[in-house]
């Protein structure tokens, strides 16, 4: 188990290059199974969730090779084998292997990742859609087992735009001869990145807003592909700069993917300039912004809620945040309050009374983005903090501590 020691109070300054997107590479690694050959992926973040996905691919008989930010996956000898709980617990997004395994082998079996810290993570929408495509799915206590002997195209209307369900259904639909239509699909940029990858592999997919039309039934081929930049990594550094009254520039970003968050930060008084693949944020003291309501894309992202809350904890005035995507996503609030924040959270709302100064404390990360929020608060706080259980943070940030150090953050790893 890891820990960070952070001496707060130094404004972050300098330039940072953002890594590839976690939520893009994970479904794309699973999608490589569909190609039965060697895919070469560039701009891959080297984070523990990616290592866990590679372990699942190896377990399925694939060969993987990683060198710097490049990953090669050979799925020629892949087989469909049960993916046990040891692997699904390491990577909660493991459910994304369901679609590709069904599409290529007609069967898939995996243990549930289990309820997670953010609340229940049901997979009913994934299974509903797969059943529409002719899959028969048994979901027992331990896990789910599906077969899809005769995939069939059709129209699937999702009652909620789930990111994972939209991706799984697109992936499974590549095996359905004819046109599969997914209505009310999620529109997160990472899903469009998955679609671009599949198109590079020869898939025919049309996207019209929240409607996906997949013309399936043809074999896909391997390709070489560059993963899009991680918008949540970018948000976290922007929030840290806003909290510490800093001035940072980010490269390898897509500012257009960050519109909702940039709107909040500029309403809070940050000076933001954008260029092609670049962003600069300067902030004196952040002012409260209210209300902020998380929502599917292109709303304010739930993954940005905790990092931005950490910045608002030391802003001038009172902000209100409403979490509508996950049922239990304010786990970081008690630790922020231990650092001197004044936040009242119920299940759905958090009222953040900005304080002049946070102070150092010994706290524990409970989840990925909540953990990043604690680091942001500690960088802004007066005095020393210790943040334990940083393995949560390493699931999604490559070299978080090194990047923050390069911006002048005083942080050491234990
Ligand atoms: C993905 C992202 C995660 C992000 C989330 C929402 C990845 C690897 N993870 O997670 O970082 O926070 O999108 O933007 O891309 N739901 C159901 N039934 C289902 C599926 C989902 O009720 O079958 C509910 C969930 O419990 C949750 C909500 O829908 O409350 C959103 O979940 P979903 O969009 O599926 O998120 P993930 O794909 O798990």
Tab-separated table of C-alpha atoms and ligand atoms in Angstrom:
chain	number	residue	atom	x	y	z
A	1	UNK	CA	0.000	0.000	0.000
A	2	UNK	CA	1.350	3.388	-0.999
A	3	UNK	CA	1.265	6.804	0.601
A	4	UNK	CA	2.096	10.372	-0.413
A	5	UNK	CA	3.539	13.002	1.890
A	6	UNK	CA	2.568	16.457	0.701
A	7	UNK	CA	3.792	19.835	1.937
A	8	UNK	CA	1.106	22.233	0.769
A	9	UNK	CA	1.084	25.903	-0.069
A	10	UNK	CA	3.121	26.102	-3.307
A	11	UNK	CA	1.240	27.341	-6.375
A	12	UNK	CA	1.560	24.887	-9.282
A	13	UNK	CA	3.373	26.381	-12.260
A	14	UNK	CA	4.745	24.989	-15.507
A	15	UNK	CA	3.811	22.773	-18.433
A	16	UNK	CA	2.601	19.188	-18.509
A	17	UNK	CA	1.817	16.715	-21.264
A	18	UNK	CA	-1.397	14.744	-20.654
A	19	UNK	CA	-1.371	10.954	-21.136
A	20	UNK	CA	-3.785	8.799	-23.119
A	21	UNK	CA	-7.289	8.237	-21.765
A	22	UNK	CA	-7.912	5.400	-19.312
A	23	UNK	CA	-11.570	5.110	-20.312
A	24	UNK	CA	-10.561	4.839	-23.961
A	25	UNK	CA	-7.722	2.339	-23.771
A	26	UNK	CA	-9.674	-0.144	-21.617
A	27	UNK	CA	-12.514	-0.779	-24.119
A	28	UNK	CA	-10.053	-0.590	-27.035
A	29	UNK	CA	-7.842	-3.296	-25.476
A	30	UNK	CA	-10.958	-5.476	-25.115
A	31	UNK	CA	-11.987	-4.628	-28.702
A	32	UNK	CA	-8.630	-5.848	-30.033
A	33	UNK	CA	-9.984	-9.397	-29.467
A	34	UNK	CA	-12.300	-8.821	-32.446
A	35	UNK	CA	-9.384	-8.400	-34.845
A	36	UNK	CA	-7.600	-11.759	-34.399
A	37	UNK	CA	-4.226	-10.147	-35.161
A	38	UNK	CA	-1.656	-7.674	-33.868
A	39	UNK	CA	-2.942	-4.216	-32.925
A	40	UNK	CA	-0.461	-1.503	-32.068
A	41	UNK	CA	-1.773	1.136	-29.690
A	42	UNK	CA	0.023	4.424	-29.124
A	43	UNK	CA	-0.298	7.066	-26.392
A	44	UNK	CA	-1.283	4.372	-23.868
A	45	UNK	CA	-1.292	5.424	-20.213
A	46	UNK	CA	0.784	3.042	-18.060
A	47	UNK	CA	-1.547	2.747	-15.104
A	48	UNK	CA	-2.574	-0.215	-12.989
A	49	UNK	CA	-6.004	-0.559	-14.680
A	50	UNK	CA	-4.218	-1.045	-18.015
A	51	UNK	CA	-1.870	-3.644	-16.473
A	52	UNK	CA	-4.964	-5.468	-15.168
A	53	UNK	CA	-6.572	-5.400	-18.653
A	54	UNK	CA	-3.359	-6.815	-20.166
A	55	UNK	CA	-3.426	-9.578	-17.565
A	56	UNK	CA	-6.973	-10.485	-18.645
A	57	UNK	CA	-5.888	-10.526	-22.311
A	58	UNK	CA	-2.958	-12.855	-21.443
A	59	UNK	CA	-5.360	-15.076	-19.507
A	60	UNK	CA	-7.477	-15.265	-22.684
A	61	UNK	CA	-4.454	-16.519	-24.652
A	62	UNK	CA	-3.403	-13.203	-26.215
A	63	UNK	CA	0.177	-11.988	-26.327
A	64	UNK	CA	0.877	-8.498	-25.068
A	65	UNK	CA	3.970	-6.358	-25.194
A	66	UNK	CA	4.362	-2.897	-23.710
A	67	UNK	CA	7.159	-0.446	-24.390
A	68	UNK	CA	6.832	3.100	-23.076
A	69	UNK	CA	3.453	4.427	-24.169
A	70	UNK	CA	3.076	1.801	-26.922
A	71	UNK	CA	1.235	-1.504	-26.405
A	72	UNK	CA	1.062	-4.361	-28.905
A	73	UNK	CA	-1.651	-6.972	-28.509
A	74	UNK	CA	-1.749	-10.147	-30.584
A	75	UNK	CA	-5.211	-11.703	-30.273
A	76	UNK	CA	-4.718	-14.389	-32.961
A	77	UNK	CA	-4.678	-17.244	-30.438
A	78	UNK	CA	-7.333	-15.801	-28.142
A	79	UNK	CA	-9.884	-18.184	-26.604
A	80	UNK	CA	-12.972	-17.578	-24.493
A	81	UNK	CA	-12.215	-18.618	-20.898
A	82	UNK	CA	-14.002	-17.677	-17.679
A	83	UNK	CA	-12.559	-14.472	-16.222
A	84	UNK	CA	-12.462	-15.051	-12.468
A	85	UNK	CA	-13.016	-12.662	-9.591
A	86	UNK	CA	-9.287	-12.174	-8.916
A	87	UNK	CA	-9.087	-10.427	-12.291
A	88	UNK	CA	-12.443	-8.639	-12.306
A	89	UNK	CA	-11.780	-7.203	-8.851
A	90	UNK	CA	-8.518	-5.683	-10.053
A	91	UNK	CA	-10.269	-4.046	-12.963
A	92	UNK	CA	-13.910	-3.124	-12.392
A	93	UNK	CA	-14.346	-2.253	-16.069
A	94	UNK	CA	-13.710	-5.969	-16.897
A	95	UNK	CA	-17.373	-6.246	-17.939
A	96	UNK	CA	-16.266	-4.660	-21.226
A	97	UNK	CA	-14.802	-8.051	-22.269
A	98	UNK	CA	-18.340	-9.466	-22.538
A	99	UNK	CA	-19.160	-7.845	-25.919
A	100	UNK	CA	-15.924	-8.756	-27.773
A	101	UNK	CA	-15.865	-12.357	-26.437
A	102	UNK	CA	-19.483	-12.899	-27.472
A	103	UNK	CA	-18.871	-11.351	-30.885
A	104	UNK	CA	-15.811	-13.475	-31.666
A	105	UNK	CA	-16.512	-16.766	-29.848
A	106	UNK	CA	-20.241	-16.722	-29.146
A	107	UNK	CA	-19.684	-17.222	-25.433
A	108	UNK	CA	-18.326	-15.318	-22.461
A	109	UNK	CA	-18.184	-15.901	-18.737
A	110	UNK	CA	-16.997	-13.554	-16.049
A	111	UNK	CA	-17.280	-12.970	-12.329
A	112	UNK	CA	-18.910	-9.754	-11.145
A	113	UNK	CA	-16.544	-6.984	-10.250
A	114	UNK	CA	-18.709	-6.683	-7.116
A	115	UNK	CA	-20.349	-3.610	-5.625
A	116	UNK	CA	-17.860	-0.781	-5.611
A	117	UNK	CA	-17.143	2.150	-3.348
A	118	UNK	CA	-19.260	4.451	-5.536
A	119	UNK	CA	-22.373	2.331	-4.997
A	120	UNK	CA	-23.888	-0.620	-6.819
A	121	UNK	CA	-22.689	-1.131	-10.385
A	122	UNK	CA	-25.517	-3.173	-11.961
A	123	UNK	CA	-25.113	-4.606	-15.487
A	124	UNK	CA	-28.815	-4.994	-16.312
A	125	UNK	CA	-28.598	-2.609	-19.289
A	126	UNK	CA	-25.661	-4.535	-20.789
A	127	UNK	CA	-27.597	-7.812	-20.484
A	128	UNK	CA	-30.872	-6.340	-21.755
A	129	UNK	CA	-29.136	-5.145	-24.938
A	130	UNK	CA	-27.222	-8.382	-25.478
A	131	UNK	CA	-30.450	-10.382	-25.127
A	132	UNK	CA	-31.941	-8.195	-27.876
A	133	UNK	CA	-29.068	-9.367	-30.083
A	134	UNK	CA	-29.968	-12.993	-29.448
A	135	UNK	CA	-27.650	-13.699	-26.519
A	136	UNK	CA	-28.817	-15.871	-23.701
A	137	UNK	CA	-27.428	-14.630	-20.416
A	138	UNK	CA	-27.410	-16.336	-17.027
A	139	UNK	CA	-26.579	-14.017	-14.212
A	140	UNK	CA	-26.018	-15.956	-11.000
A	141	UNK	CA	-24.683	-14.868	-7.612
A	142	UNK	CA	-21.053	-15.068	-8.625
A	143	UNK	CA	-21.051	-13.851	-12.171
A	144	UNK	CA	-22.526	-13.869	-15.610
A	145	UNK	CA	-22.392	-16.443	-18.351
A	146	UNK	CA	-23.618	-15.624	-21.874
A	147	UNK	CA	-23.843	-17.388	-25.202
A	148	UNK	CA	-24.751	-15.841	-28.536
A	149	UNK	CA	-25.053	-18.561	-31.168
A	150	UNK	CA	-27.038	-16.643	-33.735
A	151	UNK	CA	-26.374	-12.944	-33.367
A	152	UNK	CA	-29.170	-10.825	-34.781
A	153	UNK	CA	-29.415	-7.167	-35.642
A	154	UNK	CA	-32.270	-5.019	-34.343
A	155	UNK	CA	-33.136	-1.832	-32.522
A	156	UNK	CA	-32.135	-1.388	-28.888
A	157	UNK	CA	-33.326	1.591	-26.849
A	158	UNK	CA	-31.322	2.137	-23.679
A	159	UNK	CA	-33.435	3.569	-20.831
A	160	UNK	CA	-30.275	5.354	-19.533
A	161	UNK	CA	-27.145	6.275	-21.518
A	162	UNK	CA	-24.737	3.954	-19.692
A	163	UNK	CA	-21.177	4.313	-20.973
A	164	UNK	CA	-20.199	0.667	-20.448
A	165	UNK	CA	-23.472	-0.716	-21.845
A	166	UNK	CA	-23.213	1.463	-24.971
A	167	UNK	CA	-19.648	0.207	-25.544
A	168	UNK	CA	-20.476	-3.455	-24.917
A	169	UNK	CA	-23.436	-3.293	-27.292
A	170	UNK	CA	-21.433	-1.599	-30.068
A	171	UNK	CA	-18.765	-4.289	-29.679
A	172	UNK	CA	-21.238	-7.188	-29.713
A	173	UNK	CA	-23.143	-5.645	-32.652
A	174	UNK	CA	-20.056	-5.942	-34.882
A	175	UNK	CA	-20.947	-9.661	-35.068
A	176	UNK	CA	-24.639	-9.159	-35.923
A	177	UNK	CA	-25.217	-9.400	-39.682
A	178	UNK	CA	-27.239	-6.381	-40.823
A	179	UNK	CA	-27.920	-3.061	-39.102
A	180	UNK	CA	-28.096	-2.793	-35.323
A	181	UNK	CA	-29.398	0.526	-34.006
A	182	UNK	CA	-28.620	1.627	-30.443
A	183	UNK	CA	-30.824	4.536	-29.349
A	184	UNK	CA	-30.139	6.795	-26.360
A	185	UNK	CA	-26.527	5.618	-26.224
A	186	UNK	CA	-23.992	7.517	-24.132
A	187	UNK	CA	-21.993	10.151	-26.031
A	188	UNK	CA	-18.772	10.320	-24.009
A	189	UNK	CA	-15.742	11.143	-26.214
A	190	UNK	CA	-14.111	7.842	-25.186
A	191	UNK	CA	-16.982	5.959	-26.880
A	192	UNK	CA	-16.293	7.890	-30.074
A	193	UNK	CA	-12.628	6.941	-29.699
A	194	UNK	CA	-13.663	3.277	-29.502
A	195	UNK	CA	-15.813	3.785	-32.629
A	196	UNK	CA	-12.833	5.379	-34.444
A	197	UNK	CA	-10.664	2.407	-33.494
A	198	UNK	CA	-13.309	-0.029	-34.753
A	199	UNK	CA	-13.615	1.929	-38.009
A	200	UNK	CA	-9.813	1.663	-38.426
A	201	UNK	CA	-10.322	-2.104	-38.083
A	202	UNK	CA	-12.882	-2.039	-40.921
A	203	UNK	CA	-16.138	-1.737	-38.951
A	204	UNK	CA	-18.986	0.284	-40.426
A	205	UNK	CA	-20.527	2.450	-37.741
A	206	UNK	CA	-22.551	5.628	-38.110
A	207	UNK	CA	-23.030	7.960	-35.163
A	208	UNK	CA	-25.840	10.511	-35.095
A	209	UNK	CA	-25.890	12.148	-31.672
A	210	UNK	CA	-26.962	9.451	-29.230
A	211	UNK	CA	-27.873	6.952	-31.992
A	212	UNK	CA	-25.336	4.382	-33.137
A	213	UNK	CA	-25.894	2.369	-36.335
A	214	UNK	CA	-23.618	-0.641	-36.591
A	215	UNK	CA	-23.493	-2.591	-39.867
A	216	UNK	CA	-22.099	-5.862	-38.547
A	217	UNK	CA	-21.257	-9.359	-39.619
A	218	UNK	CA	-17.942	-8.657	-41.381
A	219	UNK	CA	-14.556	-9.759	-40.054
A	220	UNK	CA	-12.425	-6.956	-38.598
A	221	UNK	CA	-8.691	-6.572	-39.150
A	222	UNK	CA	-5.986	-5.302	-36.794
A	223	UNK	CA	-4.748	-1.715	-36.959
A	224	UNK	CA	-2.411	0.808	-35.442
A	225	UNK	CA	-4.204	3.453	-33.380
A	226	UNK	CA	-3.450	6.463	-31.152
A	227	UNK	CA	-5.485	6.754	-27.952
A	228	UNK	CA	-7.124	10.142	-27.299
A	229	UNK	CA	-5.947	12.321	-24.379
A	230	UNK	CA	-7.382	11.742	-20.908
A	231	UNK	CA	-9.861	14.510	-20.075
A	232	UNK	CA	-10.075	13.520	-16.392
A	233	UNK	CA	-6.312	13.645	-15.944
A	234	UNK	CA	-6.412	17.157	-17.461
A	235	UNK	CA	-9.289	18.190	-15.159
A	236	UNK	CA	-7.362	17.012	-12.099
A	237	UNK	CA	-4.297	19.156	-12.887
A	238	UNK	CA	-6.517	22.142	-13.734
A	239	UNK	CA	-8.311	21.748	-10.399
A	240	UNK	CA	-4.954	21.522	-8.603
A	241	UNK	CA	-3.764	24.721	-10.312
A	242	UNK	CA	-7.018	26.511	-9.410
A	243	UNK	CA	-6.793	25.343	-5.779
A	244	UNK	CA	-3.148	26.397	-5.361
A	245	UNK	CA	-3.589	29.732	-7.206
A	246	UNK	CA	-1.213	28.563	-9.899
A	247	UNK	CA	-0.557	28.975	-13.597
A	248	UNK	CA	-0.194	25.812	-15.680
A	249	UNK	CA	-0.230	24.875	-19.344
A	250	UNK	CA	-1.328	21.457	-20.549
A	251	UNK	CA	-0.414	19.916	-23.888
A	252	UNK	CA	-1.923	16.844	-25.587
A	253	UNK	CA	-5.431	17.860	-24.475
A	254	UNK	CA	-8.730	18.265	-26.335
A	255	UNK	CA	-10.208	21.472	-24.853
A	256	UNK	CA	-13.516	20.766	-26.660
A	257	UNK	CA	-13.988	17.662	-24.450
A	258	UNK	CA	-13.688	19.789	-21.330
A	259	UNK	CA	-16.307	22.446	-22.100
A	260	UNK	CA	-18.537	21.817	-19.043
A	261	UNK	CA	-15.601	21.855	-16.598
A	262	UNK	CA	-13.882	24.842	-18.207
A	263	UNK	CA	-17.166	26.732	-17.985
A	264	UNK	CA	-17.283	26.115	-14.205
A	265	UNK	CA	-13.630	27.099	-13.727
A	266	UNK	CA	-13.968	30.292	-15.732
A	267	UNK	CA	-17.168	31.209	-13.869
A	268	UNK	CA	-15.080	30.720	-10.722
A	269	UNK	CA	-12.660	33.387	-11.922
A	270	UNK	CA	-9.925	31.310	-13.596
A	271	UNK	CA	-8.341	32.791	-16.677
A	272	UNK	CA	-8.335	30.113	-19.336
A	273	UNK	CA	-6.789	30.246	-22.773
A	274	UNK	CA	-7.104	27.476	-25.339
A	275	UNK	CA	-5.059	26.548	-28.360
A	276	UNK	CA	-4.890	23.564	-30.676
A	277	UNK	CA	-4.327	20.661	-28.256
A	278	UNK	CA	-3.339	23.099	-25.503
A	279	UNK	CA	-4.826	24.766	-22.456
A	280	UNK	CA	-3.531	27.322	-19.984
A	281	UNK	CA	-5.149	28.095	-16.635
A	282	UNK	CA	-4.245	30.936	-14.305
A	283	UNK	CA	-6.062	31.526	-11.067
A	284	UNK	CA	-5.805	33.940	-8.191
A	285	UNK	CA	-8.446	32.924	-5.665
A	286	UNK	CA	-11.227	30.712	-6.996
A	287	UNK	CA	-14.786	31.946	-6.342
A	288	UNK	CA	-17.736	29.683	-5.544
A	289	UNK	CA	-19.726	28.316	-8.480
A	290	UNK	CA	-23.232	27.031	-8.080
A	291	UNK	CA	-25.074	24.872	-8.839
A	292	UNK	CA	-23.000	22.101	-10.432
A	293	UNK	CA	-24.950	19.032	-11.479
A	294	UNK	CA	-23.198	15.914	-12.776
A	295	UNK	CA	-24.738	14.336	-15.871
A	296	UNK	CA	-23.858	12.136	-18.831
A	297	UNK	CA	-21.763	13.863	-21.533
A	298	UNK	CA	-21.923	16.702	-22.502
A	299	UNK	CA	-22.985	17.583	-18.973
A	300	UNK	CA	-20.582	18.103	-16.079
A	301	UNK	CA	-18.750	14.745	-15.681
A	302	UNK	CA	-19.194	12.759	-12.488
A	303	UNK	CA	-15.457	11.943	-12.603
A	304	UNK	CA	-14.674	15.669	-12.285
A	305	UNK	CA	-16.921	16.165	-9.256
A	306	UNK	CA	-14.363	15.238	-6.553
A	307	UNK	CA	-11.327	17.123	-7.992
A	308	UNK	CA	-13.387	20.273	-8.582
A	309	UNK	CA	-14.937	19.980	-5.109
A	310	UNK	CA	-11.425	19.981	-3.609
A	311	UNK	CA	-10.705	23.265	-5.400
A	312	UNK	CA	-14.066	24.765	-4.334
A	313	UNK	CA	-13.361	23.773	-0.722
A	314	UNK	CA	-10.973	26.735	-0.509
A	315	UNK	CA	-12.896	29.046	-2.858
A	316	UNK	CA	-14.590	32.265	-1.805
A	317	UNK	CA	-18.288	31.635	-1.100
A	318	UNK	CA	-20.719	28.730	-1.087
A	319	UNK	CA	-21.042	26.176	-3.905
A	320	UNK	CA	-23.609	23.401	-4.289
A	321	UNK	CA	-22.923	20.163	-6.158
A	322	UNK	CA	-25.512	17.587	-7.144
A	323	UNK	CA	-24.362	14.057	-8.040
A	324	UNK	CA	-26.879	12.375	-10.324
A	325	UNK	CA	-24.819	9.585	-11.934
A	326	UNK	CA	-23.629	7.418	-9.020
A	327	UNK	CA	-25.469	6.736	-5.792
A	328	UNK	CA	-22.530	7.073	-3.392
A	329	UNK	CA	-19.936	9.447	-4.739
A	330	UNK	CA	-19.141	11.811	-1.859
A	331	UNK	CA	-16.786	9.425	-0.065
A	332	UNK	CA	-13.973	11.970	-0.122
A	333	UNK	CA	-15.983	14.547	1.876
A	334	UNK	CA	-15.051	13.393	5.436
A	335	UNK	CA	-11.336	13.454	4.545
A	336	UNK	CA	-11.662	16.936	2.983
A	337	UNK	CA	-13.371	18.064	6.205
A	338	UNK	CA	-10.468	16.568	8.205
A	339	UNK	CA	-8.300	18.997	6.224
A	340	UNK	CA	-10.390	21.946	7.408
A	341	UNK	CA	-13.003	22.028	4.623
A	342	UNK	CA	-16.591	22.871	5.513
A	343	UNK	CA	-18.704	20.554	3.370
A	344	UNK	CA	-22.118	19.101	4.189
A	345	UNK	CA	-23.006	16.142	2.025
A	346	UNK	CA	-26.146	14.065	1.809
A	347	UNK	CA	-26.553	11.215	-0.648
A	348	UNK	CA	-27.140	13.480	-3.635
A	349	UNK	CA	-26.101	17.026	-2.692
A	350	UNK	CA	-22.961	18.588	-1.245
A	351	UNK	CA	-22.892	22.135	0.089
A	352	UNK	CA	-19.377	23.490	0.069
A	353	UNK	CA	-18.689	26.533	2.263
A	354	UNK	CA	-15.344	27.731	0.966
A	355	UNK	CA	-12.737	28.304	3.696
A	356	UNK	CA	-9.784	30.699	3.562
A	357	UNK	CA	-7.234	27.950	4.247
A	358	UNK	CA	-7.198	24.169	4.423
A	359	UNK	CA	-4.693	22.500	6.746
A	360	UNK	CA	-2.611	19.340	6.466
A	361	UNK	CA	-3.997	16.034	7.827
A	362	UNK	CA	-3.529	12.245	7.675
A	363	UNK	CA	-6.217	10.894	5.358
A	364	UNK	CA	-6.993	7.849	3.201
A	365	UNK	CA	-7.984	7.661	-0.460
A	366	UNK	CA	-11.230	5.705	-0.887
A	367	UNK	CA	-11.457	5.682	-4.690
A	368	UNK	CA	-9.670	6.975	-7.778
A	369	UNK	CA	-11.092	10.492	-8.243
A	370	UNK	CA	-11.768	10.976	-4.528
A	371	UNK	CA	-8.089	10.140	-3.933
A	372	UNK	CA	-7.001	12.727	-6.499
A	373	UNK	CA	-9.244	15.265	-4.724
A	374	UNK	CA	-7.378	14.682	-1.449
A	375	UNK	CA	-4.045	15.269	-3.178
A	376	UNK	CA	-5.392	18.535	-4.645
A	377	UNK	CA	-6.620	19.691	-1.231
A	378	UNK	CA	-3.284	18.751	0.380
A	379	UNK	CA	-1.361	20.755	-2.243
A	380	UNK	CA	-3.495	23.798	-1.403
A	381	UNK	CA	-3.373	23.284	2.380
A	382	UNK	CA	-1.072	24.844	4.909
A	383	UNK	CA	1.337	22.277	6.395
A	384	UNK	CA	1.984	18.608	5.816
A	385	UNK	CA	-0.492	15.899	4.795
A	386	UNK	CA	-0.162	12.169	4.457
A	387	UNK	CA	-2.459	10.415	2.003
A	388	UNK	CA	-2.695	6.656	2.357
A	389	UNK	CA	-3.998	3.993	-0.037
A	390	UNK	CA	-2.649	5.781	-3.085
A	391	UNK	CA	-3.032	2.553	-5.083
A	392	UNK	CA	-6.558	3.851	-5.810
A	393	UNK	CA	-4.972	6.873	-7.487
A	394	UNK	CA	-2.462	4.788	-9.457
A	395	UNK	CA	-5.362	2.950	-11.135
A	396	UNK	CA	-5.928	6.009	-13.271
A	397	UNK	CA	-2.991	8.447	-13.179
A	398	UNK	CA	0.405	7.695	-14.651
A	399	UNK	CA	3.125	9.076	-12.378
A	400	UNK	CA	0.770	11.468	-10.556
A	401	UNK	CA	3.393	12.382	-7.979
A	402	UNK	CA	6.159	12.961	-10.570
A	403	UNK	CA	3.877	15.162	-12.697
A	404	UNK	CA	2.860	17.275	-9.702
A	405	UNK	CA	6.508	17.563	-8.628
A	406	UNK	CA	7.406	18.805	-12.116
A	407	UNK	CA	4.847	21.601	-11.562
A	408	UNK	CA	6.465	22.540	-8.249
A	409	UNK	CA	4.233	20.476	-5.939
A	410	UNK	CA	6.104	19.335	-2.811
A	411	UNK	CA	5.238	15.704	-2.703
A	412	UNK	CA	7.085	12.480	-1.912
A	413	UNK	CA	6.030	8.866	-2.254
A	414	UNK	CA	6.421	6.353	0.514
B	1	LIG	C1	-17.850	4.775	-17.048
B	1	LIG	C2	-16.454	5.254	-16.718
B	1	LIG	C3	-16.445	5.956	-15.363
B	1	LIG	C4	-17.468	7.082	-15.334
B	1	LIG	C5	-18.848	6.561	-15.767
B	1	LIG	C6	-19.874	7.667	-15.917
B	1	LIG	C7	-15.049	3.631	-17.820
B	1	LIG	C8	-14.064	2.526	-17.701
B	1	LIG	N1	-15.562	4.101	-16.677
B	1	LIG	O1	-18.223	3.825	-16.064
B	1	LIG	O2	-15.131	6.511	-15.168
B	1	LIG	O3	-17.578	7.581	-14.020
B	1	LIG	O4	-18.736	5.899	-17.056
B	1	LIG	O5	-19.428	8.646	-16.793
B	1	LIG	O6	-15.328	4.110	-18.896
B	1	LIG	N2	-26.070	1.557	-14.614
B	1	LIG	C9	-27.152	0.731	-14.440
B	1	LIG	N3	-27.211	-0.424	-15.165
B	1	LIG	C10	-26.252	-0.791	-16.056
B	1	LIG	C11	-25.139	0.075	-16.238
B	1	LIG	C12	-25.072	1.242	-15.502
B	1	LIG	O7	-28.034	1.013	-13.632
B	1	LIG	O8	-26.364	-1.849	-16.690
B	1	LIG	C13	-25.960	2.802	-13.816
B	1	LIG	C14	-24.732	2.785	-12.870
B	1	LIG	O9	-25.030	2.124	-11.683
B	1	LIG	C15	-24.457	4.259	-12.674
B	1	LIG	C16	-24.873	4.865	-14.013
B	1	LIG	O10	-25.698	3.902	-14.662
B	1	LIG	O11	-25.247	4.763	-11.645
B	1	LIG	C17	-23.715	5.231	-14.914
B	1	LIG	O12	-22.947	4.077	-15.179
B	1	LIG	P1	-22.157	3.864	-16.545
B	1	LIG	O13	-22.402	5.013	-17.450
B	1	LIG	O14	-22.462	2.488	-17.030
B	1	LIG	O15	-20.671	3.936	-16.039
B	1	LIG	P2	-19.500	2.894	-16.312
B	1	LIG	O16	-19.527	2.446	-17.731
B	1	LIG	O17	-19.484	1.858	-15.254
